Tab-separated table of C-alpha atoms and ligand atoms in Angstrom:
chain	number	residue	atom	x	y	z
A	9	MET	CA	2.859	46.336	-7.109
A	10	GLU	CA	4.247	46.190	-10.785
A	11	GLN	CA	8.086	47.750	-11.697
A	12	ASN	CA	8.117	50.273	-14.337
A	13	LYS	CA	4.311	50.292	-15.009
A	14	SER	CA	3.531	53.573	-13.332
A	15	THR	CA	1.200	54.936	-15.806
A	16	GLN	CA	-2.471	54.996	-14.892
A	17	ALA	CA	-3.289	52.958	-17.956
A	18	ASN	CA	-0.853	50.668	-16.636
A	19	THR	CA	-2.137	49.860	-13.327
A	20	LYS	CA	-4.237	46.594	-12.872
A	21	LYS	CA	-7.543	46.340	-12.389
A	22	ASP	CA	-8.767	46.151	-8.619
A	23	LEU	CA	-9.806	42.730	-9.273
A	24	ASN	CA	-10.208	39.799	-7.303
A	25	TRP	CA	-8.425	37.979	-9.050
A	26	ALA	CA	-7.733	34.589	-6.804
A	27	GLU	CA	-11.980	34.462	-6.706
A	28	LEU	CA	-12.209	34.736	-10.918
A	29	GLY	CA	-14.577	31.652	-12.284
A	30	PHE	CA	-14.378	31.160	-16.737
A	31	GLN	CA	-16.726	33.988	-17.622
A	32	TYR	CA	-16.738	36.502	-20.011
A	33	ARG	CA	-15.772	39.795	-18.383
A	34	PRO	CA	-15.260	43.164	-20.785
A	35	THR	CA	-11.837	44.307	-21.088
A	36	ASP	CA	-11.129	47.651	-22.569
A	37	TYR	CA	-9.909	46.709	-26.419
A	38	ARG	CA	-10.697	43.819	-29.105
A	39	PHE	CA	-8.207	43.605	-32.347
A	40	ARG	CA	-10.434	43.413	-35.526
A	41	ALA	CA	-9.403	42.901	-39.267
A	42	SER	CA	-11.877	42.606	-42.094
A	43	PHE	CA	-11.446	40.361	-45.188
A	44	VAL	CA	-13.015	42.247	-47.613
A	45	ASN	CA	-12.112	42.647	-51.684
A	46	GLY	CA	-10.041	39.527	-51.528
A	47	GLN	CA	-7.718	40.622	-49.110
A	48	TRP	CA	-7.220	41.232	-45.064
A	49	THR	CA	-6.986	44.765	-43.739
A	50	GLU	CA	-4.127	45.646	-41.081
A	51	GLY	CA	-6.342	45.623	-38.367
A	52	GLU	CA	-6.936	47.765	-35.766
A	53	LEU	CA	-8.165	48.098	-32.057
A	54	ILE	CA	-11.872	48.827	-31.341
A	55	THR	CA	-14.115	49.304	-28.272
A	56	SER	CA	-16.972	48.336	-28.406
A	57	GLU	CA	-18.212	43.998	-27.636
A	58	MET	CA	-20.986	44.376	-30.035
A	59	ILE	CA	-20.282	42.528	-33.819
A	60	SER	CA	-22.772	43.825	-36.057
A	61	VAL	CA	-23.705	41.781	-38.746
A	62	HIS	CA	-26.482	40.990	-41.913
A	63	GLU	CA	-28.992	38.763	-40.688
A	64	GLY	CA	-28.032	36.713	-43.672
A	65	ALA	CA	-24.532	36.472	-42.126
A	66	PRO	CA	-23.213	32.227	-43.345
A	67	ALA	CA	-21.317	31.990	-40.030
A	68	LEU	CA	-24.852	32.701	-38.471
A	69	HIS	CA	-26.418	30.149	-40.432
A	70	TYR	CA	-24.321	27.438	-41.582
A	71	ALA	CA	-21.994	27.917	-39.079
A	72	GLN	CA	-18.907	29.249	-41.510
A	73	GLN	CA	-16.704	30.297	-38.158
A	74	CYS	CA	-14.169	29.067	-36.381
A	75	PHE	CA	-12.256	29.848	-32.685
A	76	GLU	CA	-9.426	29.169	-30.745
A	77	GLY	CA	-8.602	29.767	-27.313
A	78	LEU	CA	-4.992	30.439	-25.773
A	79	LYS	CA	-4.064	32.380	-22.498
A	80	ALA	CA	-1.393	34.292	-21.624
A	81	GLN	CA	0.014	34.569	-18.165
A	82	THR	CA	2.150	36.959	-15.909
A	83	ALA	CA	6.041	35.100	-15.494
A	84	PRO	CA	7.849	36.418	-11.650
A	85	ASP	CA	9.923	38.837	-13.605
A	86	GLY	CA	6.197	40.141	-14.898
A	87	ARG	CA	7.005	39.088	-18.840
A	88	VAL	CA	3.731	38.552	-20.362
A	89	LEU	CA	3.937	34.767	-21.970
A	90	LEU	CA	1.820	32.933	-24.307
A	91	PHE	CA	2.142	29.183	-24.488
A	92	ARG	CA	2.767	28.208	-27.946
A	93	PRO	CA	1.001	30.200	-30.211
A	94	THR	CA	1.190	29.320	-33.562
A	95	LEU	CA	0.026	26.384	-32.960
A	96	ASN	CA	-3.021	27.535	-32.475
A	97	ALA	CA	-2.510	30.073	-35.599
A	98	GLU	CA	-1.594	26.800	-37.812
A	99	ARG	CA	-4.918	25.120	-35.926
A	100	MET	CA	-7.040	28.340	-37.128
A	101	ARG	CA	-5.182	28.111	-40.709
A	102	GLN	CA	-6.434	24.893	-41.179
A	103	ALA	CA	-9.709	24.875	-39.916
A	104	ALA	CA	-10.574	27.926	-42.229
A	105	THR	CA	-9.554	25.833	-44.857
A	106	ARG	CA	-11.916	22.958	-44.031
A	107	LEU	CA	-14.752	25.844	-44.608
A	108	LEU	CA	-14.019	27.466	-47.460
A	109	ILE	CA	-12.863	30.622	-45.337
A	110	PRO	CA	-9.858	32.840	-45.933
A	111	GLU	CA	-6.727	31.538	-43.740
A	112	VAL	CA	-5.967	34.337	-41.221
A	113	PRO	CA	-1.925	34.453	-41.809
A	114	GLU	CA	0.106	33.946	-39.127
A	115	GLU	CA	1.560	37.012	-38.691
A	116	LEU	CA	-1.809	38.584	-37.962
A	117	PHE	CA	-3.387	35.842	-36.016
A	118	ILE	CA	0.225	36.283	-33.409
A	119	ARG	CA	0.020	40.828	-33.857
A	120	GLY	CA	-3.942	40.247	-33.273
A	121	VAL	CA	-3.555	38.140	-29.955
A	122	GLU	CA	-0.415	40.647	-28.871
A	123	ALA	CA	-2.189	43.446	-30.051
A	124	ALA	CA	-5.256	42.442	-27.630
A	125	VAL	CA	-3.365	41.179	-25.136
A	126	ARG	CA	-1.370	44.598	-24.570
A	127	ALA	CA	-3.741	46.854	-25.060
A	128	ASN	CA	-5.899	45.450	-22.223
A	129	TYR	CA	-2.549	45.357	-19.669
A	130	PRO	CA	-4.434	46.382	-16.940
A	131	TRP	CA	-6.789	42.896	-17.136
A	132	ILE	CA	-4.268	40.294	-17.099
A	133	PRO	CA	-3.530	38.350	-13.799
A	134	PRO	CA	-0.388	39.562	-11.883
A	135	HIS	CA	1.912	36.196	-11.521
A	136	GLY	CA	0.288	34.562	-8.450
A	137	SER	CA	-3.241	34.727	-8.652
A	138	GLY	CA	-3.676	31.432	-10.209
A	139	ALA	CA	-5.408	33.271	-13.166
A	140	ALA	CA	-5.253	34.292	-16.373
A	141	LEU	CA	-6.044	35.894	-19.110
A	142	TYR	CA	-7.947	34.090	-22.017
A	143	ILE	CA	-7.777	35.000	-25.179
A	144	ARG	CA	-10.577	33.891	-27.431
A	145	PRO	CA	-9.338	34.646	-31.238
A	146	MET	CA	-12.786	33.887	-34.190
A	147	LEU	CA	-13.119	33.970	-38.109
A	148	ILE	CA	-16.594	34.741	-38.873
A	149	GLY	CA	-18.477	34.532	-42.416
A	150	VAL	CA	-19.653	37.469	-42.370
A	151	GLY	CA	-22.065	39.534	-45.435
A	152	GLU	CA	-25.687	39.456	-46.774
A	153	ASN	CA	-26.698	36.071	-47.796
A	154	LEU	CA	-29.480	33.541	-48.170
A	155	GLY	CA	-28.329	30.041	-49.991
A	156	LEU	CA	-25.705	27.690	-48.468
A	157	LYS	CA	-22.399	28.707	-49.912
A	158	PRO	CA	-19.253	30.651	-48.519
A	159	ALA	CA	-19.828	33.911	-47.545
A	160	LYS	CA	-17.779	36.720	-49.295
A	161	GLU	CA	-16.834	38.401	-46.688
A	162	PHE	CA	-15.259	38.167	-43.398
A	163	GLU	CA	-14.115	39.013	-39.722
A	164	PHE	CA	-11.120	38.071	-37.699
A	165	ARG	CA	-11.441	39.175	-34.055
A	166	VAL	CA	-9.437	39.261	-30.887
A	167	PHE	CA	-11.386	39.812	-27.631
A	168	VAL	CA	-9.609	38.609	-24.202
A	169	SER	CA	-11.185	38.047	-20.701
A	170	PRO	CA	-9.404	37.279	-17.349
A	171	VAL	CA	-10.560	33.740	-16.140
A	172	GLY	CA	-10.023	31.761	-12.773
A	173	PRO	CA	-10.057	27.825	-12.748
A	174	TYR	CA	-12.643	26.409	-15.380
A	175	TYR	CA	-13.486	23.957	-12.562
A	176	GLN	CA	-13.741	25.642	-9.038
A	177	SER	CA	-11.952	23.900	-6.423
A	178	ALA	CA	-9.697	24.530	-3.775
A	179	GLY	CA	-6.584	21.985	-5.359
A	180	LEU	CA	-7.027	20.258	-8.702
A	181	ALA	CA	-10.266	19.804	-9.407
A	182	VAL	CA	-10.787	16.299	-9.835
A	183	ILE	CA	-13.934	15.574	-12.290
A	184	SER	CA	-16.093	13.022	-13.626
A	185	LEU	CA	-17.163	12.158	-16.828
A	186	ALA	CA	-20.410	10.025	-17.837
A	187	VAL	CA	-20.282	8.441	-21.725
A	188	SER	CA	-22.575	9.894	-23.860
A	189	ASP	CA	-25.222	7.990	-25.959
A	190	LEU	CA	-24.831	11.175	-28.491
A	191	ASP	CA	-22.640	11.706	-31.012
A	192	ARG	CA	-20.311	14.790	-30.944
A	193	ALA	CA	-18.070	14.360	-34.700
A	194	ALA	CA	-18.185	11.662	-37.747
A	195	PRO	CA	-15.151	9.722	-38.823
A	196	SER	CA	-14.270	11.993	-41.679
A	197	GLY	CA	-16.411	14.613	-40.040
A	198	THR	CA	-15.046	18.166	-38.615
A	199	GLY	CA	-14.850	16.886	-35.214
A	200	ASN	CA	-10.605	17.757	-35.420
A	201	TYR	CA	-11.287	21.598	-36.391
A	202	LYS	CA	-11.697	23.950	-33.824
A	203	ILE	CA	-14.995	25.297	-35.135
A	204	GLY	CA	-18.814	26.407	-33.568
A	205	ALA	CA	-20.929	23.447	-35.370
A	206	ASN	CA	-18.529	21.008	-33.463
A	207	TYR	CA	-20.558	22.232	-30.278
A	208	ALA	CA	-24.230	22.982	-30.555
A	209	GLY	CA	-24.592	19.341	-30.789
A	210	GLY	CA	-23.146	19.117	-27.262
A	211	LEU	CA	-24.891	20.977	-25.724
A	212	LEU	CA	-27.713	18.460	-24.170
A	213	ALA	CA	-24.971	15.722	-24.054
A	214	THR	CA	-23.363	17.752	-21.640
A	215	ARG	CA	-26.431	18.466	-19.753
A	216	LEU	CA	-27.607	14.705	-19.931
A	217	ALA	CA	-24.033	14.267	-18.313
A	218	GLN	CA	-24.769	16.965	-15.761
A	219	GLN	CA	-27.787	15.128	-14.734
A	220	LEU	CA	-25.961	12.472	-13.747
A	221	GLY	CA	-23.779	14.049	-12.026
A	222	ALA	CA	-20.999	14.488	-13.792
A	223	ASN	CA	-18.881	17.923	-15.219
A	224	GLU	CA	-18.958	16.633	-18.832
A	225	ALA	CA	-19.890	13.990	-21.014
A	226	LEU	CA	-17.269	11.999	-22.813
A	227	PHE	CA	-17.620	11.163	-26.304
A	228	LEU	CA	-17.347	7.935	-28.221
A	229	ASP	CA	-15.867	6.969	-31.815
A	230	ALA	CA	-19.267	7.456	-34.051
A	231	ALA	CA	-18.408	4.646	-35.984
A	232	GLN	CA	-18.693	1.916	-33.206
A	233	ARG	CA	-19.279	3.811	-30.156
A	234	ARG	CA	-16.227	1.424	-28.188
A	235	TYR	CA	-13.012	4.084	-28.905
A	236	ILE	CA	-11.899	7.083	-25.944
A	237	ASP	CA	-12.626	10.106	-28.987
A	238	GLU	CA	-13.076	12.932	-26.254
A	239	ALA	CA	-14.777	15.243	-23.576
A	240	GLY	CA	-16.759	17.888	-24.440
A	241	SER	CA	-13.934	20.657	-24.409
A	242	ALA	CA	-10.688	18.555	-23.917
A	243	ASN	CA	-8.907	15.745	-25.057
A	244	ILE	CA	-8.215	12.734	-22.258
A	245	VAL	CA	-5.057	11.089	-21.371
A	246	VAL	CA	-4.625	7.759	-19.408
A	247	ALA	CA	-1.693	6.622	-16.721
A	248	MET	CA	-2.254	2.908	-17.637
A	249	ARG	CA	-1.176	0.478	-14.645
A	250	GLY	CA	2.790	-0.454	-16.095
A	251	GLY	CA	3.688	2.920	-16.926
A	252	ARG	CA	2.188	3.964	-19.988
A	253	PHE	CA	0.777	6.560	-20.765
A	254	VAL	CA	-1.904	6.612	-23.593
A	255	THR	CA	-3.880	9.456	-25.547
A	256	PRO	CA	-6.306	8.453	-28.393
A	257	SER	CA	-5.665	8.273	-32.473
A	258	SER	CA	-8.999	9.255	-33.474
A	259	SER	CA	-10.264	11.608	-36.683
A	260	ALA	CA	-12.168	13.123	-34.994
A	261	VAL	CA	-10.877	14.569	-31.902
A	262	LEU	CA	-9.799	18.345	-31.728
A	263	PRO	CA	-5.758	17.915	-31.530
A	264	SER	CA	-5.382	20.150	-28.552
A	265	VAL	CA	-1.853	22.049	-27.684
A	266	THR	CA	-2.191	20.852	-24.043
A	267	ARG	CA	-2.572	17.440	-24.847
A	268	ARG	CA	0.601	16.887	-27.155
A	269	SER	CA	2.612	18.998	-25.149
A	270	ILE	CA	1.417	16.957	-21.920
A	271	MET	CA	2.649	13.868	-24.145
A	272	THR	CA	6.153	14.834	-24.765
A	273	LEU	CA	5.681	16.277	-20.834
A	274	ALA	CA	5.237	12.367	-19.979
A	275	GLU	CA	8.013	10.997	-21.920
A	276	ASN	CA	10.777	13.626	-21.382
A	277	GLU	CA	10.251	14.499	-18.160
A	278	LEU	CA	8.730	11.870	-16.390
A	279	GLY	CA	10.209	9.246	-18.294
A	280	LEU	CA	6.549	7.298	-19.582
A	281	THR	CA	6.335	5.202	-22.263
A	282	ILE	CA	4.023	7.165	-24.639
A	283	GLU	CA	1.037	5.624	-27.075
A	284	GLN	CA	-1.452	7.927	-29.508
A	285	ARG	CA	-3.833	4.224	-30.518
A	286	PRO	CA	-7.303	3.547	-29.961
A	287	ILE	CA	-8.109	3.362	-26.875
A	288	ASP	CA	-11.036	0.649	-25.987
A	289	LEU	CA	-12.936	2.055	-23.256
A	290	ARG	CA	-14.800	-0.955	-22.249
A	291	LYS	CA	-12.358	-3.507	-22.377
A	292	GLU	CA	-9.459	-1.358	-21.071
A	293	ILE	CA	-10.858	0.588	-18.289
A	294	ASP	CA	-9.963	-1.819	-15.703
A	295	GLU	CA	-6.321	-1.281	-16.755
A	296	PHE	CA	-6.450	2.750	-16.136
A	297	GLU	CA	-4.816	4.076	-13.496
A	298	GLU	CA	-5.120	7.806	-13.529
A	299	VAL	CA	-7.154	9.644	-16.451
A	300	ALA	CA	-7.633	13.610	-17.213
A	301	ALA	CA	-9.234	16.212	-19.151
A	302	CYS	CA	-6.542	18.479	-21.094
A	303	GLY	CA	-6.940	21.877	-22.805
A	304	THR	CA	-6.055	25.886	-22.309
A	305	ALA	CA	-9.825	26.352	-20.025
A	306	ALA	CA	-9.263	22.803	-18.323
A	307	VAL	CA	-5.702	22.507	-18.051
A	308	VAL	CA	-4.909	19.005	-16.675
A	309	SER	CA	-8.051	18.182	-14.755
A	310	PRO	CA	-7.500	14.374	-13.325
A	311	VAL	CA	-11.106	12.030	-13.751
A	312	GLY	CA	-11.944	10.449	-10.469
A	313	ARG	CA	-14.908	8.445	-12.589
A	314	ILE	CA	-16.484	7.529	-14.799
A	315	TRP	CA	-19.975	7.269	-16.042
A	316	LEU	CA	-19.746	3.486	-18.523
A	317	ASP	CA	-23.106	1.606	-19.013
A	318	SER	CA	-25.038	2.440	-16.273
A	319	LYS	CA	-22.319	2.380	-13.405
A	320	TRP	CA	-19.291	4.501	-12.397
A	321	HIS	CA	-15.721	3.192	-12.724
A	322	SER	CA	-12.933	4.938	-10.174
A	323	PHE	CA	-9.679	5.676	-10.572
A	324	TYR	CA	-7.248	6.714	-8.688
A	325	GLY	CA	-8.179	7.112	-4.363
A	326	GLY	CA	-11.513	6.978	-5.547
A	327	GLY	CA	-11.622	10.060	-7.292
A	328	GLU	CA	-11.075	12.353	-4.382
A	329	GLN	CA	-7.855	13.621	-5.397
A	330	ALA	CA	-5.372	13.815	-7.629
A	331	GLY	CA	-2.425	10.860	-8.797
A	332	PRO	CA	1.139	11.566	-8.818
A	333	VAL	CA	1.111	11.315	-12.729
A	334	MET	CA	-1.320	13.905	-13.246
A	335	GLN	CA	-0.340	16.732	-10.427
A	336	LYS	CA	3.724	16.629	-11.878
A	337	LEU	CA	2.442	16.511	-15.048
A	338	TYR	CA	0.407	19.651	-14.159
A	339	GLU	CA	3.020	20.945	-12.173
A	340	LEU	CA	5.265	20.990	-15.447
A	341	LEU	CA	3.646	22.127	-17.674
A	342	VAL	CA	1.603	25.193	-15.502
A	343	GLY	CA	5.264	25.930	-14.070
A	344	ILE	CA	6.645	26.224	-17.631
A	345	GLN	CA	3.435	28.201	-18.861
A	346	ARG	CA	3.614	30.878	-16.072
A	347	GLY	CA	7.524	31.345	-16.404
A	348	GLU	CA	8.830	29.809	-13.012
A	349	LEU	CA	10.100	26.344	-15.112
A	350	ALA	CA	12.841	26.874	-17.619
A	351	ASP	CA	11.219	26.637	-21.079
A	352	THR	CA	13.439	24.043	-22.181
A	353	TYR	CA	11.190	23.134	-25.084
A	354	GLY	CA	10.681	27.012	-26.654
A	355	TRP	CA	7.148	26.816	-25.802
A	356	THR	CA	6.728	30.502	-23.972
A	357	HIS	CA	6.561	33.619	-26.433
A	358	GLU	CA	6.487	36.935	-24.768
A	359	VAL	CA	3.966	39.419	-25.841
A	360	PRO	CA	6.337	42.869	-26.286
A	361	LEU	CA	4.820	45.069	-23.672
A	362	ASP	CA	5.771	48.564	-25.794
B	413	PLP	C1	-10.207	23.472	-27.476
B	413	PLP	C2	-10.198	22.419	-27.403
B	413	PLP	C3	-9.554	21.884	-26.425
B	413	PLP	C4	-8.488	21.687	-25.336
B	413	PLP	O1	-7.607	22.254	-26.739
B	413	PLP	P1	-6.144	23.008	-26.415
B	413	PLP	O2	-5.250	23.381	-27.159
B	413	PLP	O3	-5.737	22.276	-25.371
B	413	PLP	O4	-7.006	23.842	-25.721
B	413	PLP	C5	-9.689	19.562	-26.745
B	413	PLP	N1	-11.079	19.388	-27.066
B	413	PLP	C6	-12.017	20.356	-27.598
B	413	PLP	C7	-13.236	19.761	-27.935
B	413	PLP	C8	-11.838	22.176	-27.956
B	413	PLP	O5	-12.651	22.454	-27.996
């Protein structure tokens, strides 16, 4: 039972929280603000999950849109915590600038996220359930249009959905990746922004990877097809033999909040030597001790094997279980996010509940 939450509106939904997958589930409210006549409206909570847009809207034809993804989790004392949300706000501003979309100010971004979370309090999974409230801010170019040019009007919307693990499994899901023959993003393209335009082209790559028995595609750099870029929706980190902890540097990789946090934890809490540099997959794969895909949705998902040049390459324990480094990083990260461990880095952001 929740303490101090006796009103009907604040009663938790009767969901089987532990069984939730990573699926859309409609909640009661979403936040919406509009950019019209050169400025953002104050914003409001609405109930309809539908958006009515003009058939010519630039978001629909030319992918003039960007989005974000973050989670709210319940701490043992009932506080509702976001994880480093100002980094999501910053990343959305960068994407907007790249796409000639007016920036959503940090104040509006955080206020919209907090409002959507608070209004859907009954849908926030309780502490200990293993589930989280996934938050999807989005920014789309709307309004009448035909030619290739930026929209004049935009909508910023934040909806939420309670979710379970991205990869369903009893413990820490061990996944597999298949190196794709398709490219995700060009070196000076838009791979480092969270924009819809980067993802439609990856759907086929994911399908092909799954036909090989992998969970996801692994993309190499598009220029030389030699260095690791990232997976379809997650960055890659590698614990090398000898104690180095490496993540790719690439202009085409999405700057994952999860990955940046994991690198800090690997260095400060595990005492590993961290490196951000190009990883030459064929040259270095035999040095890989443990590999993981990481992101808000994937959290830290150990990678047991990678399909490369027509064969599988296995890592820690033949891919059956998480290795000690990734297991530890998962526990540290999730412990901080759920308010179970001391937040020594100041990474959590409490959502005011009234
Ligand atoms: C969202 C995303 C990630 C993960 O980023 P986080 O900020 O950790 O959620 C990684 N790669 C891609 C392509 C993504 O879209």
